[in-house]
Coordinates of C-alpha atoms and ligand atoms in Angstrom, one line a residue:
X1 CA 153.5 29.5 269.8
X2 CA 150.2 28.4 268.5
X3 CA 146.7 28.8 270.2
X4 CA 146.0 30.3 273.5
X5 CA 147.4 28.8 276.5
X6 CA 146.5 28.5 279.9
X7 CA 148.7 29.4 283.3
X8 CA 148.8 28.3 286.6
X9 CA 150.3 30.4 289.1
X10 CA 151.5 29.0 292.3
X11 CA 151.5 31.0 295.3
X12 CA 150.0 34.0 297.3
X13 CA 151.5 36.6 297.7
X14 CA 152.4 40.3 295.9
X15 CA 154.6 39.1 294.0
X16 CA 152.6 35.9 292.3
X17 CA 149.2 39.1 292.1
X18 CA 152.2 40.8 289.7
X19 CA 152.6 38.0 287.5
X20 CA 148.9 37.2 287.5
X21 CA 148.6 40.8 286.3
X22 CA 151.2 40.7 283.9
X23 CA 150.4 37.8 282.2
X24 CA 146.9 39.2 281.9
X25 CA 148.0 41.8 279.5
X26 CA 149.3 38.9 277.4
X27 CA 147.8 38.4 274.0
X28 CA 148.6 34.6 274.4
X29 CA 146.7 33.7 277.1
X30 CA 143.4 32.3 277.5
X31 CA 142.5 31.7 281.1
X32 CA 144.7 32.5 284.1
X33 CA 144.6 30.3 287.1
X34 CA 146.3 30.9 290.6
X35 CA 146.8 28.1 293.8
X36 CA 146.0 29.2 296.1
X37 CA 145.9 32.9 295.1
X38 CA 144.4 35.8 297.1
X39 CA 141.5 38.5 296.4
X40 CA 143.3 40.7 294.5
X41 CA 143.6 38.2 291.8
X42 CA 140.0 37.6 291.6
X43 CA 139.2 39.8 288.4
X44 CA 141.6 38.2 286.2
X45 CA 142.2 34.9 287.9
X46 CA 140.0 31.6 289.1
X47 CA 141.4 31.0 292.5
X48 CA 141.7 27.4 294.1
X49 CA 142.3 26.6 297.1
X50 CA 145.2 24.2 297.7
X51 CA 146.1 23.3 301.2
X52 CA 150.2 22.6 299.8
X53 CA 151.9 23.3 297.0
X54 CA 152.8 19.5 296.4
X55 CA 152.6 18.1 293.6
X56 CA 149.9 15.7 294.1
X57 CA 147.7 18.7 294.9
X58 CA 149.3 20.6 291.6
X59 CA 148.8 18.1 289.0
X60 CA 144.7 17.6 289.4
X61 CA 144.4 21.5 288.8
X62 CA 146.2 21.1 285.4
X63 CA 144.8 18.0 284.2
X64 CA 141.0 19.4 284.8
X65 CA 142.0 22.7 283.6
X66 CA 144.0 22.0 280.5
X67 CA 147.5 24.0 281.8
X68 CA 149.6 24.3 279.1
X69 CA 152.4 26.2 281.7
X70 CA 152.7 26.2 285.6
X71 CA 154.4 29.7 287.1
X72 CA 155.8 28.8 290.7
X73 CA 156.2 31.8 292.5
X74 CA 158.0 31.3 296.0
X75 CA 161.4 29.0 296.6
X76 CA 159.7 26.3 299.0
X77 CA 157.9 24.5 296.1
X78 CA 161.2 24.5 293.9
X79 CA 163.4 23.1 296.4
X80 CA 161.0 20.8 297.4
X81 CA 161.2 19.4 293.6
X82 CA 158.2 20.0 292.5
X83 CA 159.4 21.6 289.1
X84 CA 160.9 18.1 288.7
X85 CA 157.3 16.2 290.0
X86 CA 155.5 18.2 287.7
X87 CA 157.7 17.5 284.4
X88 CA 158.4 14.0 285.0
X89 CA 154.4 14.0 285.1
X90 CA 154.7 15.5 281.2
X91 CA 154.0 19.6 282.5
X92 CA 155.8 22.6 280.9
X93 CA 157.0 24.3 284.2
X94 CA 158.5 27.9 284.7
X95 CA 161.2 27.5 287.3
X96 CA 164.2 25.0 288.3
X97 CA 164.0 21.9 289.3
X98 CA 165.7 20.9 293.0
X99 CA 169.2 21.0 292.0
X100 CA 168.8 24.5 290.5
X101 CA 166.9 25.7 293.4
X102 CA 169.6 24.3 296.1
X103 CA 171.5 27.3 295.1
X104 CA 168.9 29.1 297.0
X105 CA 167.9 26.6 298.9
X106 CA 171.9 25.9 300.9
X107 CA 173.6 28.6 301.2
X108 CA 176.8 26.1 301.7
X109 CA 176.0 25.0 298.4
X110 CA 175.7 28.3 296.5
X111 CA 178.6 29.5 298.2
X112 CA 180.8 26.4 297.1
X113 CA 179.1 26.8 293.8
X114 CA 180.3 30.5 293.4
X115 CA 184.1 29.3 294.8
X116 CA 184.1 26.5 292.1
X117 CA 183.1 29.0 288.9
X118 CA 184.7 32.0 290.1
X119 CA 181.6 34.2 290.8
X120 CA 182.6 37.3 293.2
X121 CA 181.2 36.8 297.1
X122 CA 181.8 37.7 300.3
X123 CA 184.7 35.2 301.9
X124 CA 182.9 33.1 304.1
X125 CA 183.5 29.5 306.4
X126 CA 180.9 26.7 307.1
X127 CA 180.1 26.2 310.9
X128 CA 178.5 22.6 312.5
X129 CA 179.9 23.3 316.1
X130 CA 180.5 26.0 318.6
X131 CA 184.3 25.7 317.7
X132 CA 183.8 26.9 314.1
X133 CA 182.0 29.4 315.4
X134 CA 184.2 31.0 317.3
X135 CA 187.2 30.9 314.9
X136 CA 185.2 32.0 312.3
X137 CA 184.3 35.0 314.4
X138 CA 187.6 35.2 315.7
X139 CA 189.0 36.1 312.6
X140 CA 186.4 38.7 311.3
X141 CA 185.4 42.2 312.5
X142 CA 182.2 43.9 313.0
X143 CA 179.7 43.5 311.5
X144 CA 179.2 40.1 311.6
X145 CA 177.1 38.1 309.3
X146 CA 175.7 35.0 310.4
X147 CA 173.9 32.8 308.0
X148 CA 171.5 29.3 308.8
X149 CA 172.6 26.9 305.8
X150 CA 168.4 26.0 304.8
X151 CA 165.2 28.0 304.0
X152 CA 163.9 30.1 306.4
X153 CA 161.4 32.6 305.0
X154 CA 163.6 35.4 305.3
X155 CA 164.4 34.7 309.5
X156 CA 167.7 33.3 308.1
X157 CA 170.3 36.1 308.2
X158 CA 172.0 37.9 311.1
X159 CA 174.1 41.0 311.2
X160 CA 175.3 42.5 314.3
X161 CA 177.5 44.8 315.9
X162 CA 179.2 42.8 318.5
X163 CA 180.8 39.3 318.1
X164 CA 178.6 38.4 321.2
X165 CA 175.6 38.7 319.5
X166 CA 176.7 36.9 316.4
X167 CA 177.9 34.0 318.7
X168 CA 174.3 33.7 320.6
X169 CA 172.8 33.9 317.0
X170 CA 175.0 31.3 315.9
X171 CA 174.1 29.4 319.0
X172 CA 170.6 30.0 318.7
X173 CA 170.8 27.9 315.3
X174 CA 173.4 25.3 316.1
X175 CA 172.9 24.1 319.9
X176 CA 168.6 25.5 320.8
X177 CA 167.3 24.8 317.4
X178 CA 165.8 27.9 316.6
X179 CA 164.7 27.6 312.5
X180 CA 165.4 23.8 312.8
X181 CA 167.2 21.9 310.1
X182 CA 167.6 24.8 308.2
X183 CA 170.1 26.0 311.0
X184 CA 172.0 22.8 311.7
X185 CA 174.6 23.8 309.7
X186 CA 175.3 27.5 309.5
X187 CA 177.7 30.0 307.2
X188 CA 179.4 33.1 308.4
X189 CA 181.0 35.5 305.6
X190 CA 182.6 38.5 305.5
X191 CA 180.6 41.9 305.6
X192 CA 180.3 43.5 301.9
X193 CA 179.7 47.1 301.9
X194 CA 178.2 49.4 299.1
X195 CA 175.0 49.6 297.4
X196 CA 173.2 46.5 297.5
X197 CA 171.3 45.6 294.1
X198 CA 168.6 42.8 292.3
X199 CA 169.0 42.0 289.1
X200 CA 166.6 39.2 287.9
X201 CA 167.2 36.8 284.8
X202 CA 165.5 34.8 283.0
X203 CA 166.7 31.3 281.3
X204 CA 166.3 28.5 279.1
X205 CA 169.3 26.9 280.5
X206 CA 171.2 27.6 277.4
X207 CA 171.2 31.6 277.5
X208 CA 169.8 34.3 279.4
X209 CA 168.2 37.8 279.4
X210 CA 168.4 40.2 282.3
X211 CA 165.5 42.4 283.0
X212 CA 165.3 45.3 284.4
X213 CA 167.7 46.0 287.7
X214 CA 165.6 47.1 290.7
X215 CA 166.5 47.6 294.6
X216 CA 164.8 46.6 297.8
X217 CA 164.8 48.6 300.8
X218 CA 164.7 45.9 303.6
X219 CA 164.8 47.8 306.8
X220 CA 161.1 48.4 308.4
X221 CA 162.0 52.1 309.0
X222 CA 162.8 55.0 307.1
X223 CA 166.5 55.7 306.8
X224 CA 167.0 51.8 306.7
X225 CA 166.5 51.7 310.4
X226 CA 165.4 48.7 312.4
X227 CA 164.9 45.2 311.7
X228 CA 165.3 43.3 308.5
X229 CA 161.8 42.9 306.8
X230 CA 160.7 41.2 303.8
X231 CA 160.9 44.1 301.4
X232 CA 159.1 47.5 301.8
X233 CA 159.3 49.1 298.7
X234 CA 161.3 49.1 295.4
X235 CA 161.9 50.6 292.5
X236 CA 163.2 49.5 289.4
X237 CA 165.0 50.5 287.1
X238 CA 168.2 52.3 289.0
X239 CA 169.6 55.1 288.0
X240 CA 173.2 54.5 289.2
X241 CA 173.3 51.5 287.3
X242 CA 174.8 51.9 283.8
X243 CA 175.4 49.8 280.9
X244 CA 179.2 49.6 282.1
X245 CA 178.2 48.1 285.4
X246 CA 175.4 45.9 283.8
X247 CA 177.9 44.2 281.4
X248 CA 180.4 43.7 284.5
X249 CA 177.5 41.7 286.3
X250 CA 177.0 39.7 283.6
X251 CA 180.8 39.3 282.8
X252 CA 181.5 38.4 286.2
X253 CA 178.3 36.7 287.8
X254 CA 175.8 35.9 285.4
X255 CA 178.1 34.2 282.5
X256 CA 180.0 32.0 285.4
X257 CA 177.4 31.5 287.2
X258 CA 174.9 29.9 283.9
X259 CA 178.0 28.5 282.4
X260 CA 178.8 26.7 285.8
X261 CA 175.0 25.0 285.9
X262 CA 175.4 23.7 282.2
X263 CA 178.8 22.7 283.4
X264 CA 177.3 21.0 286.6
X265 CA 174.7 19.8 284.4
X266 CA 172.5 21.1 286.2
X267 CA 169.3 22.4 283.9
X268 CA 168.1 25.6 284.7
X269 CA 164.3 27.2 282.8
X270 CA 163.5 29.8 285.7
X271 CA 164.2 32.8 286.7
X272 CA 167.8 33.6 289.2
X273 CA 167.4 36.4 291.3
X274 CA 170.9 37.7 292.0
X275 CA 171.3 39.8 295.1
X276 CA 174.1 41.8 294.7
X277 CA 176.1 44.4 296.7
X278 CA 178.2 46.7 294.7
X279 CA 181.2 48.0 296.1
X280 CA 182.0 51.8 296.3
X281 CA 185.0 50.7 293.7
X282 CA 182.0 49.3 291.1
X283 CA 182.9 45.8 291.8
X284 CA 179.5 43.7 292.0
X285 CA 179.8 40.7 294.4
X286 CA 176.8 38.3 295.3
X287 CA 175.0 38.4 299.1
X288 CA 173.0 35.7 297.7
X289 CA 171.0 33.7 295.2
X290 CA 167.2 33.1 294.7
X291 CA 165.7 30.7 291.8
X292 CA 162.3 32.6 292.4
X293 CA 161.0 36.8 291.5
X294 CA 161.7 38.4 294.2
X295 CA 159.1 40.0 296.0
X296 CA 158.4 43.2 296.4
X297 CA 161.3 43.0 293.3
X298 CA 158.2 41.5 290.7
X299 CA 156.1 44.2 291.3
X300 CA 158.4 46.5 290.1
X301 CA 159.9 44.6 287.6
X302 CA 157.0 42.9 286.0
X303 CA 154.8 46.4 285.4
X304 CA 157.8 47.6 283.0
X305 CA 157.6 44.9 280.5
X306 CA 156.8 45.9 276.9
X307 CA 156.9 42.4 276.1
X308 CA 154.6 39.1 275.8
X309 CA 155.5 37.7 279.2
X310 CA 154.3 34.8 278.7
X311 CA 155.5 34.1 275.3
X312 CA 158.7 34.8 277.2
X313 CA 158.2 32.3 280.0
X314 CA 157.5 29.4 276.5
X315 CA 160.3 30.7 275.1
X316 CA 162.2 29.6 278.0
X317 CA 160.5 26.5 278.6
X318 CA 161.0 25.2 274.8
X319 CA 164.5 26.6 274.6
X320 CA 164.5 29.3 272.2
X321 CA 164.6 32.7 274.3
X322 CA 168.0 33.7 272.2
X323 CA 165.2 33.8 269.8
X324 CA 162.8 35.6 271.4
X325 CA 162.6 39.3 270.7
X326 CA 163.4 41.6 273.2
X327 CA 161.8 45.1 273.8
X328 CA 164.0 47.7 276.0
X329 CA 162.0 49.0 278.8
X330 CA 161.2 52.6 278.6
X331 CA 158.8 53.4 282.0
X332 CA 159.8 53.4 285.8
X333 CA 158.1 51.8 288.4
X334 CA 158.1 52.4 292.7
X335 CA 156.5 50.0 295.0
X336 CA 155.5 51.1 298.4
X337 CA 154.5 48.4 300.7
X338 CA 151.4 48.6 303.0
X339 CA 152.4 46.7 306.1
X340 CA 150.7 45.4 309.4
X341 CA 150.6 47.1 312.9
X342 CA 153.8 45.3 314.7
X343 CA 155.0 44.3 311.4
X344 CA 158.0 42.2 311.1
X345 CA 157.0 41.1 314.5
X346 CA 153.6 39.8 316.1
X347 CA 151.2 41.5 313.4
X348 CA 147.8 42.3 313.8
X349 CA 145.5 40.7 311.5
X350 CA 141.8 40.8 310.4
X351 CA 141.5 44.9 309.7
X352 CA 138.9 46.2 307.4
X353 CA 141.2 47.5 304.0
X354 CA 139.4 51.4 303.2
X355 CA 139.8 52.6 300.4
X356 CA 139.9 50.1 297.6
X357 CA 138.1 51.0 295.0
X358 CA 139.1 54.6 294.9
X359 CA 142.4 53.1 293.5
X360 CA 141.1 50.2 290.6
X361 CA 140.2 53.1 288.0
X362 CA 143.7 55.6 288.6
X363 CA 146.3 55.6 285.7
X364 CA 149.9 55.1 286.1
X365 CA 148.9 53.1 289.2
X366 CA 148.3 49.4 290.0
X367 CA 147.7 47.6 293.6
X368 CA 148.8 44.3 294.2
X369 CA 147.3 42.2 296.9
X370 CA 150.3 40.4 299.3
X371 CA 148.6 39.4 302.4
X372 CA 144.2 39.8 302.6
X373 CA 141.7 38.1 302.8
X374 CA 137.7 38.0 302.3
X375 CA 135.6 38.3 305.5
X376 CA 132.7 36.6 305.9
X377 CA 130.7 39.5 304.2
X378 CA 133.1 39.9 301.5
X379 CA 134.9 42.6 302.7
X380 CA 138.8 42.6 302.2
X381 CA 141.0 42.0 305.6
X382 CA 144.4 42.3 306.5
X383 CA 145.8 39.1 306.5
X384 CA 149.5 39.2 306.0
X385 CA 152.1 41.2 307.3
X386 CA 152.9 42.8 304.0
X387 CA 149.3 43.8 303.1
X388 CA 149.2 44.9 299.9
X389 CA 152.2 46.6 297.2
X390 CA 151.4 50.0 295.6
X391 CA 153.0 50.4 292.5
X392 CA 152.9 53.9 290.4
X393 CA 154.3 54.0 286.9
X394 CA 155.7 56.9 284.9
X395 CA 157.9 58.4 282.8
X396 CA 161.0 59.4 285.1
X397 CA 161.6 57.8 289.0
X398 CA 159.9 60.8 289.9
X399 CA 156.7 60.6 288.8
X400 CA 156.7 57.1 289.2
X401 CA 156.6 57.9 292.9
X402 CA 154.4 61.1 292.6
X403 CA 151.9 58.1 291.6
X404 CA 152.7 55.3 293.8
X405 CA 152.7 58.1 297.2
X406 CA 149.5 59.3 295.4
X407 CA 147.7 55.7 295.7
X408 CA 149.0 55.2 298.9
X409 CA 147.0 58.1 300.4
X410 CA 143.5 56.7 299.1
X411 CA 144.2 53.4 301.3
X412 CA 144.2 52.7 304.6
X413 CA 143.1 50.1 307.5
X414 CA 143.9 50.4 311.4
X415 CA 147.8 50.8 312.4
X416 CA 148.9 50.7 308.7
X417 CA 152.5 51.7 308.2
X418 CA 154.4 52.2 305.4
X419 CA 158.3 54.2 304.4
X420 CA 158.0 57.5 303.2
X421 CA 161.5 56.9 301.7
X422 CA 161.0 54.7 299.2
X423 CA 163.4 55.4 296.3
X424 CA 164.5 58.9 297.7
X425 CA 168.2 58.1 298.0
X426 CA 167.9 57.3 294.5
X427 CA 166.5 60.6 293.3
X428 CA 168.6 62.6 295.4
X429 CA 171.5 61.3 294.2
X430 CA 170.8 61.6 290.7
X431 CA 170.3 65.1 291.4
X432 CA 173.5 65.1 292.6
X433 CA 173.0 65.6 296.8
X434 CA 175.0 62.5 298.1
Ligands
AMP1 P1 169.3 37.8 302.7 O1 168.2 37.3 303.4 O2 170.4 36.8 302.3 O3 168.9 38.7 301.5 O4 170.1 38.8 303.6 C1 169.3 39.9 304.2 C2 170.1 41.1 304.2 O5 171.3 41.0 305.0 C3 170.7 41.5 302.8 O6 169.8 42.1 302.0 C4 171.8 42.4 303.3 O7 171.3 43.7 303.6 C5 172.3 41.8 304.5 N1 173.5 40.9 304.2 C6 173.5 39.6 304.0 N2 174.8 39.2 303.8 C7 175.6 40.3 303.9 C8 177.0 40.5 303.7 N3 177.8 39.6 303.5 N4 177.4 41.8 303.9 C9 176.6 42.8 304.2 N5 175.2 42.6 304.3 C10 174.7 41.4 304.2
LIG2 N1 163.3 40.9 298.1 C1 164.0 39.9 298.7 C2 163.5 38.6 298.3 O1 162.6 38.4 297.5 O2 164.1 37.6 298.7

């Protein structure tokens, strides 16, 4: 790569603030731009405000800013096609164009997908009307899992106790409506139990490179109880995950499931976020596919790198990352998410963030902003559900959390709630408790 490039980052979250800061520490780049962004990004980022993430509000931002590479952090841009827009318009893009990004964006499609090449998934039927619903319940037992076909920002997935509840879920979609298109058609599988598990790969279509594997915790409460959430914490990498279980995922999921997208003919520079649930037996199956980082995933992920990230993302975009020299990991990284009063319902919004700049000068520890914004003063507000990601680093998981728990107690705003838990099963494990 010659020269020093500049990168657009689309998106606004936590996880787009992690790539921000990781490709700040890149030697490679020159200036760092995000659309729309958010506050946190400020120091090492312009910011411009975008009201979509369409392409005809894209492409004026690179031509007057000379972008040599557009980052696109969340799905709704990739399965819109705007990786496609933006290439056909002569841009180097980091992440799949629309037939790539149907594997997250219909879950009928990935799962046919994963049938076709053999990748390992839950058994699972595709519903369009009450009658499909209730043999496809019929024939399962509890819990079920009830899945709307389309994007839906993380609103998509049900799993209950009692086929009665699946069935009004399934309703909900089918007959009222409730996520709109995206329910119209509807899957429901077979439950997977184990340990579930994100590994993250990068590709230039022709070969890949996984980085490190991480877990979310996805339950609101500590003990995973209560309702599904975003992501409130992660840490990455996992101890219980060996190099024998690492060479079964790619053996099993990640060769098929690249091979079947050259295959398909489908090209694929991006990253694919495999969710995974491992059995107690060590057999890995896939609960789903992104085409995106996953977020809090990224900003646990990301910090590990001992690598030129963006040289990585060129490598992929000119088709050369089996070239590109890979440096093994050797920190650990815990992410504890800072989240809203009533948060993953009805959140407040518009508290004053305390706190901040005790936290912008500690080592081993990094804050990324997911959901703030500037008051009128120029104080920082809540915003978001998921406020804000605090991310410690260290040598073992252990201190990595030491750190992460440590930046968490210098911030606060009103009703702030956050799991104690993150990572704990982990350790205690490893120290041999479970
Ligand atoms: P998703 O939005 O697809 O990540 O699903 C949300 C969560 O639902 C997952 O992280 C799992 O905890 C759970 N889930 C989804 N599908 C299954 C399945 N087949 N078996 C067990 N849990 C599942
Ligand atoms: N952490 C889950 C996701 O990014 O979809």
């Amino acid at each position: 790569m010659t020269g020093k490039k500049n990168i657009l980052v689309i998106g606004s979250g936590a996880r787009e603030h992690a790539l921000v800061h990781t490709l700040s520490r890149s030697g490679t780049v020159r200036e760092i731009h995000a659309a729309p962004g958010n506050p946190g990004m400020l120091p090492l980022a312009k910011l411009h405000p975008v009201s979509d993430a369409a392409c005809a509000s894209i492409l004026p931002l690179v031509k007057r800013h000379g972008i040599d590479l557009v980052v696109v952090g969340p799905e709704a841009p990739l399965v819109a096609g705007l990786a496609d827009e933006l290439r056909s318009a002569g841009v180097e893009v980091f992440g799949p164009g629309r037939a790539g990004a149907l594997l997250e964006g219909s879950k009928v499609h990935a799962k046919k997908f994963m049938d076709r090449w053999g990748v390992p998934t839950a058994p699972w039927d595709e519903c369009t009307s009450l009658q499909d619903v209730e043999e496809a319940l019929a024939k399962r037992s509890a819990p079920f899992i009830v899945k709307a076909d389309g994007l839906a920002a993380g609103k998509g997935v049900f799993v209950t106790k009692t086929r009665e509840e699946a069935f009004l879920a399934a309703e909900n979609l089918l007959v009222r409506g409730a996520l709109g298109e995206a329910g119209k058609r509807i899957i429901i599988e077979d439950a997977l139990s184990g340990e579930e598990l994100t590994v993250l790969a990068v590709s230039d279509g022709a070969t890949y490179r996984i980085l490190p594997p991480s877990q979310d915790h996805k339950r609101v409460y500590e003990e995973d109880k209560g309702p599904n959430t975003g992501g409130m914490g992660a840490y990455s990498p996992v101890p219980w995950v060996d190099e024998e279980l690492l060479e079964r995922v790619r053996r099993s999921i990640l060769d098929p499931t690249f091979d079947g997208l050259r295959h398909d003919g489908v090209p694929y520079c991006g990253v694919l976020y495999a969710g995974l649930m491992v059995a107690p037996d060590g057999i890995p199956r896939v609960i789903e596919y992104n085409v995106r980082f996953g977020d809090p995933e990224a900003q646990v992920v990301l910090p590990l790198l001992e690598v030129d990230f963006a040289e990585m993302l060129f490598a992929c975009c000119e088709g050369r990352l089996s070239e590109f020299r890979w440096e093994e990991p050797s920190k650990w990284a815990v992410d504890v998410v800072l989240a809203s009063g009533g948060y993953p319902g009805t959140f407040e919004k518009g508290k004053e963030i305390e706190g901040l700049e005790n936290v912008s000068s500690m080592e081993d520890f990094v804050l990324f902003h997911g959901g703030t914004t500037f008051s009128p003063e120029g104080k920082i507000l809540t915003e978001g559900g998921r406020v804000l990601s605090a991310v410690g680093l260290g040598a073992s998981l252990e201190e990595a959390l030491v750190n992460a728990y440590a930046g968490v107690e210098q911030i606060s705003f009103e009703n702030m709630h956050y799991r104690r838990d993150i990572a704990r099963r982990a350790i205690i494990q490893r120290r041999g408790g479970i």
